[in-house]
Amino acid sequence: MFFSSFVTLALAALPALAAPAINARQGQYQVYSDGTKGTVEGQASDFSADFHTSAFLSRGGCSSTASIQWCTTAQLSADPTKNLETSDYAPYVTGGIGTNQRAILASERYINATSVVTHKLRFHISTAYTAVPVGSDNAVTLVALRNFDPSVGLKQLDIKAQTFTGSETSGTGIYVNVVHQDGSDDFPSLFPLANAVGKTIEVTYELAPKGLTVGTDGVFTARVSAKFVTTGQQLFSVEVTKTALPDGPIAEKTAHKLIFGANRKASAGQQDLKIWFGDYTVDPPAPFHPDRV
């Protein structure tokens, strides 16, 4: 559904910019899981993140075409009987045991009280990935905001790939899915998947706790935007107003995490999915939490 409480700038082409130099890869190659062991969890070598994967996941091993310096590789099998989850990443990622394929990193938990939080990361989908099975159940989640307490703020604020066949929205694309506490969702953007694969995309999440806003106009409490790294062309910018979310997307004393990689319900007709992602940052930096909940 599309609501006036959202402002969407979709397919907004910007003047081409000079391509940035691609820095040498950082970090030693490390396989977190080869995808044959069920769900494997641990602390990733980068970003103070945790890894959670039932599929292939490695530090490094990224395509030379991906403009990602600190890079992670994920690969989900086309076979719907392989790479299936055997445990959750509670409370941030739950459900899908025996049905979902996942290969994700989860940022440090972030508790914010005084300022807007800005998360940034990059991802790059292989050109071999050209189709997503039809329907919301078969969508691939690429980036997700998750609150420790799902009863506060937004229930979900995700970037997904999906094939739509409706009268208002049709085609296969990347979009932002906003899920409210009552379970209703909005997806006010759709960028064609065919125009996004094989290119490095930088995603920015700007999240304002209650009483604060994103930007200078005092209207928005959250913004998710994405652009191509090499050209600066914008894929989308989705903003949530104070009217739609008066308490903000994150609570003052409730932890949240950004989840990134690939998560999908395994289904017949799906393709092998390889994705590279990384260069994650958060500002202000996450405070130290030795229990890493």
Short mmCIF file of C-alpha atoms in Angstrom, two decimals, residues 3-283:
data_model
loop_
_atom_site.label_atom_id
_atom_site.label_comp_id
_atom_site.label_asym_id
_atom_site.label_seq_id
_atom_site.Cartn_x
_atom_site.Cartn_y
_atom_site.Cartn_z
CA PHE A 3 0.38 6.32 1.99
CA SER A 4 0.82 10.10 2.04
CA SER A 5 2.83 9.77 5.24
CA PHE A 6 5.72 8.56 3.07
CA VAL A 7 7.82 10.61 0.69
CA THR A 8 9.44 8.50 -2.01
CA LEU A 9 12.04 9.55 -4.52
CA ALA A 10 12.26 6.58 -6.85
CA LEU A 11 14.48 6.21 -9.91
CA ALA A 12 15.88 9.70 -9.43
CA ALA A 13 18.82 9.90 -11.81
CA LEU A 14 21.71 12.09 -10.73
CA PRO A 15 24.57 13.39 -12.88
CA ALA A 16 27.24 10.78 -13.39
CA LEU A 17 30.23 11.06 -11.11
CA ALA A 18 33.75 9.82 -11.60
CA ALA A 19 34.12 6.24 -10.42
CA PRO A 20 36.00 6.01 -7.14
CA ALA A 21 39.18 4.02 -6.92
CA ILE A 22 38.59 0.53 -5.57
CA ASN A 23 40.84 -0.05 -2.58
CA ALA A 24 42.69 -3.30 -2.09
CA ARG A 25 40.72 -5.95 -0.21
CA GLN A 26 41.22 -5.91 3.53
CA GLY A 27 41.43 -8.85 5.91
CA GLN A 28 42.47 -12.49 5.58
CA TYR A 29 40.16 -14.93 3.79
CA GLN A 30 38.12 -16.98 6.24
CA VAL A 31 35.25 -19.43 5.66
CA TYR A 32 32.61 -19.09 8.38
CA SER A 33 30.56 -21.98 6.97
CA ASP A 34 30.56 -24.09 3.80
CA GLY A 35 26.78 -24.46 3.92
CA THR A 36 26.68 -28.16 4.86
CA LYS A 37 26.60 -27.94 8.67
CA GLY A 38 23.18 -26.47 9.38
CA THR A 39 23.14 -23.13 11.19
CA VAL A 40 26.54 -21.86 12.33
CA GLU A 41 27.00 -18.78 14.52
CA GLY A 42 29.91 -16.80 15.90
CA GLN A 43 31.63 -13.45 16.01
CA ALA A 44 32.63 -12.15 12.60
CA SER A 45 36.12 -10.80 12.01
CA ASP A 46 34.83 -7.39 10.88
CA PHE A 47 32.50 -4.65 12.16
CA SER A 48 32.23 -6.21 15.68
CA ALA A 49 29.37 -8.12 14.08
CA ASP A 50 27.98 -11.60 14.68
CA PHE A 51 27.56 -14.03 11.80
CA HIS A 52 24.59 -16.40 11.50
CA THR A 53 24.46 -18.68 8.50
CA SER A 54 23.02 -21.92 7.19
CA ALA A 55 24.53 -21.33 3.74
CA PHE A 56 28.04 -20.56 2.49
CA LEU A 57 29.51 -17.48 4.18
CA SER A 58 33.07 -16.21 4.13
CA ARG A 59 35.15 -13.21 4.97
CA GLY A 60 36.66 -12.11 1.66
CA GLY A 61 36.40 -14.02 -1.60
CA CYS A 62 34.58 -11.12 -3.23
CA SER A 63 34.29 -10.24 -6.90
CA SER A 64 36.80 -7.75 -8.25
CA THR A 65 33.81 -5.78 -9.60
CA ALA A 66 32.44 -5.10 -6.11
CA SER A 67 33.50 -1.71 -4.74
CA ILE A 68 33.69 -3.04 -1.18
CA GLN A 69 36.92 -2.87 0.79
CA TRP A 70 35.95 -4.92 3.85
CA CYS A 71 33.90 -7.59 2.10
CA THR A 72 31.88 -10.71 3.00
CA THR A 73 30.63 -13.36 0.54
CA ALA A 74 27.32 -15.20 0.88
CA GLN A 75 25.97 -17.88 -1.45
CA LEU A 76 22.54 -19.53 -1.18
CA SER A 77 21.94 -22.74 -3.11
CA ALA A 78 19.29 -22.97 -5.82
CA ASP A 79 18.33 -26.35 -4.33
CA PRO A 80 15.45 -25.69 -1.88
CA THR A 81 16.44 -28.76 0.17
CA LYS A 82 19.90 -27.40 0.96
CA ASN A 83 21.29 -24.66 3.27
CA LEU A 84 18.22 -24.81 5.54
CA GLU A 85 18.20 -23.17 8.98
CA THR A 86 18.45 -25.29 12.12
CA SER A 87 18.23 -22.45 14.69
CA ASP A 88 17.11 -18.83 15.03
CA TYR A 89 19.08 -15.69 15.77
CA ALA A 90 16.71 -14.68 18.56
CA PRO A 91 15.29 -12.20 19.20
CA TYR A 92 16.33 -10.34 16.06
CA VAL A 93 15.74 -13.04 13.42
CA THR A 94 13.20 -15.73 14.31
CA GLY A 95 11.27 -18.35 12.39
CA GLY A 96 12.37 -20.26 9.34
CA ILE A 97 13.87 -23.35 10.92
CA GLY A 98 13.75 -26.02 8.25
CA THR A 99 12.39 -23.61 5.64
CA ASN A 100 14.77 -20.65 5.25
CA GLN A 101 18.22 -20.20 3.79
CA ARG A 102 20.22 -17.50 5.57
CA ALA A 103 23.72 -16.03 5.43
CA ILE A 104 23.84 -12.81 7.43
CA LEU A 105 25.90 -10.50 9.58
CA ALA A 106 24.27 -8.74 12.52
CA SER A 107 25.71 -5.48 13.77
CA GLU A 108 26.50 -4.82 17.40
CA ARG A 109 23.40 -4.07 19.43
CA TYR A 110 22.84 -0.35 19.57
CA ILE A 111 21.11 1.49 22.40
CA ASN A 112 20.50 5.14 21.64
CA ALA A 113 19.24 7.95 23.83
CA THR A 114 20.28 11.30 22.47
CA SER A 115 20.90 11.43 18.72
CA VAL A 116 20.01 10.25 15.23
CA VAL A 117 21.74 6.96 14.38
CA THR A 118 23.14 6.48 10.86
CA HIS A 119 23.99 2.99 9.58
CA LYS A 120 25.76 2.56 6.22
CA LEU A 121 26.79 -0.52 4.26
CA ARG A 122 27.37 -1.74 0.72
CA PHE A 123 26.13 -4.80 -1.16
CA HIS A 124 26.62 -6.20 -4.66
CA ILE A 125 24.42 -8.92 -6.20
CA SER A 126 25.92 -11.25 -8.81
CA THR A 127 24.74 -10.74 -12.39
CA ALA A 128 23.78 -14.43 -12.48
CA TYR A 129 20.83 -13.67 -10.19
CA THR A 130 18.05 -12.59 -12.54
CA ALA A 131 14.73 -13.81 -11.11
CA VAL A 132 12.84 -14.14 -7.82
CA PRO A 133 9.91 -16.59 -7.51
CA VAL A 134 6.56 -14.76 -7.38
CA GLY A 135 5.03 -13.70 -4.08
CA SER A 136 5.89 -12.10 -0.75
CA ASP A 137 6.72 -15.48 0.81
CA ASN A 138 9.56 -15.83 -1.71
CA ALA A 139 11.08 -12.38 -1.22
CA VAL A 140 14.77 -12.12 -0.37
CA THR A 141 15.65 -9.86 2.57
CA LEU A 142 18.94 -8.06 1.94
CA VAL A 143 19.04 -5.53 4.79
CA ALA A 144 16.81 -5.37 7.87
CA LEU A 145 16.29 -3.21 10.95
CA ARG A 146 15.40 -5.29 14.01
CA ASN A 147 14.52 -4.09 17.50
CA PHE A 148 15.38 -6.18 20.58
CA ASP A 149 11.82 -5.53 21.76
CA PRO A 150 9.63 -5.85 18.63
CA SER A 151 6.75 -4.10 20.41
CA VAL A 152 8.48 -0.71 20.13
CA GLY A 153 9.17 1.43 17.10
CA LEU A 154 8.86 -0.14 13.68
CA LYS A 155 8.44 -3.89 13.59
CA GLN A 156 10.49 -4.08 10.40
CA LEU A 157 12.26 -1.67 8.05
CA ASP A 158 13.75 -3.90 5.37
CA ILE A 159 15.25 -3.82 1.90
CA LYS A 160 14.01 -6.78 -0.13
CA ALA A 161 13.95 -8.25 -3.62
CA GLN A 162 10.61 -9.60 -4.82
CA THR A 163 8.50 -10.33 -7.88
CA PHE A 164 5.11 -8.57 -7.87
CA THR A 165 2.15 -9.40 -10.12
CA GLY A 166 -0.46 -6.98 -8.80
CA SER A 167 -2.43 -4.37 -10.73
CA GLU A 168 -0.68 -1.45 -8.98
CA THR A 169 2.81 -2.95 -8.68
CA SER A 170 4.31 -5.54 -11.01
CA GLY A 171 7.76 -6.72 -11.96
CA THR A 172 10.87 -7.90 -10.12
CA GLY A 173 12.68 -5.29 -8.11
CA ILE A 174 14.37 -4.08 -4.94
CA TYR A 175 12.19 -2.17 -2.53
CA VAL A 176 11.83 -0.90 1.04
CA ASN A 177 9.26 -2.75 3.15
CA VAL A 178 7.92 -0.88 6.20
CA VAL A 179 6.05 -3.06 8.72
CA HIS A 180 4.10 -1.35 11.52
CA GLN A 181 3.23 -2.76 14.93
CA ASP A 182 -0.27 -3.71 13.76
CA GLY A 183 1.26 -5.85 10.99
CA SER A 184 0.30 -3.52 8.14
CA ASP A 185 3.05 -2.87 5.64
CA ASP A 186 3.95 -0.29 3.02
CA PHE A 187 6.31 -0.64 0.07
CA PRO A 188 6.44 2.75 -1.64
CA SER A 189 9.41 2.04 -3.92
CA LEU A 190 10.42 -0.54 -6.52
CA PHE A 191 13.70 -0.40 -8.43
CA PRO A 192 14.10 -3.01 -11.22
CA LEU A 193 16.33 -5.89 -10.15
CA ALA A 194 17.79 -6.18 -13.65
CA ASN A 195 19.17 -2.65 -13.33
CA ALA A 196 20.65 -3.34 -9.89
CA VAL A 197 22.56 -6.63 -10.24
CA GLY A 198 26.26 -6.44 -10.99
CA LYS A 199 26.56 -3.01 -9.36
CA THR A 200 27.67 -1.96 -5.90
CA ILE A 201 24.92 -0.28 -3.90
CA GLU A 202 25.41 1.85 -0.79
CA VAL A 203 22.54 1.81 1.70
CA THR A 204 21.97 4.41 4.43
CA TYR A 205 19.59 4.02 7.37
CA GLU A 206 18.90 7.19 9.37
CA LEU A 207 16.92 6.51 12.55
CA ALA A 208 15.66 9.12 15.01
CA PRO A 209 14.48 8.17 18.52
CA LYS A 210 11.38 9.83 19.99
CA GLY A 211 11.61 13.61 20.03
CA LEU A 212 14.17 13.86 17.21
CA THR A 213 13.88 13.99 13.43
CA VAL A 214 15.98 13.12 10.39
CA GLY A 215 17.03 16.04 8.21
CA THR A 216 16.49 19.76 8.72
CA ASP A 217 12.75 20.11 8.07
CA GLY A 218 11.59 18.46 11.30
CA VAL A 219 9.14 16.14 9.53
CA PHE A 220 10.73 12.71 9.23
CA THR A 221 11.69 10.21 11.91
CA ALA A 222 13.35 7.63 9.63
CA ARG A 223 14.90 7.52 6.18
CA VAL A 224 16.26 4.63 4.11
CA SER A 225 18.11 5.49 0.92
CA ALA A 226 20.27 3.67 -1.62
CA LYS A 227 22.58 4.77 -4.42
CA PHE A 228 25.02 3.23 -6.88
CA VAL A 229 28.58 3.71 -5.66
CA THR A 230 30.19 4.31 -9.06
CA THR A 231 27.70 6.86 -10.44
CA GLY A 232 25.85 8.30 -7.46
CA GLN A 233 22.50 7.51 -9.11
CA GLN A 234 19.81 7.06 -6.49
CA LEU A 235 17.71 3.88 -6.45
CA PHE A 236 15.27 5.14 -3.82
CA SER A 237 14.81 7.28 -0.73
CA VAL A 238 11.95 6.34 1.59
CA GLU A 239 11.08 8.56 4.53
CA VAL A 240 8.68 7.92 7.41
CA THR A 241 6.96 10.94 8.96
CA LYS A 242 6.35 11.76 12.61
CA THR A 243 2.64 11.44 11.84
CA ALA A 244 3.08 7.80 10.81
CA LEU A 245 5.55 7.02 13.58
CA PRO A 246 5.37 9.56 16.44
CA ASP A 247 7.54 7.51 18.82
CA GLY A 248 10.29 6.94 16.26
CA PRO A 249 11.55 3.69 14.66
CA ILE A 250 13.78 2.82 17.64
CA ALA A 251 13.18 3.22 21.39
CA GLU A 252 15.44 5.24 23.66
CA LYS A 253 16.60 2.34 25.79
CA THR A 254 15.84 -0.65 23.60
CA ALA A 255 18.61 -2.23 21.55
CA HIS A 256 18.41 -2.54 17.79
CA LYS A 257 20.61 -4.16 15.15
CA LEU A 258 21.07 -3.91 11.43
CA ILE A 259 20.99 -7.33 9.75
CA PHE A 260 22.56 -7.67 6.29
CA GLY A 261 23.31 -10.44 3.82
CA ALA A 262 20.65 -12.75 2.38
CA ASN A 263 17.59 -14.43 3.93
CA ARG A 264 14.87 -16.22 1.99
CA LYS A 265 12.31 -18.99 2.29
CA ALA A 266 13.52 -21.84 0.10
CA SER A 267 11.19 -22.58 -2.81
CA ALA A 268 11.03 -24.39 -6.12
CA GLY A 269 12.29 -22.33 -9.03
CA GLN A 270 14.68 -20.20 -7.02
CA GLN A 271 18.11 -19.38 -8.38
CA ASP A 272 21.55 -19.67 -6.86
CA LEU A 273 22.13 -16.34 -5.10
CA LYS A 274 25.60 -14.91 -4.58
CA ILE A 275 25.94 -11.56 -2.85
CA TRP A 276 28.89 -9.58 -1.55
CA PHE A 277 28.45 -7.06 1.24
CA GLY A 278 30.37 -5.08 3.83
CA ASP A 279 31.98 -1.67 4.57
CA TYR A 280 29.50 -1.33 7.42
CA THR A 281 29.69 1.77 9.66
CA VAL A 282 27.48 3.32 12.33
CA ASP A 283 27.52 6.89 13.59
#
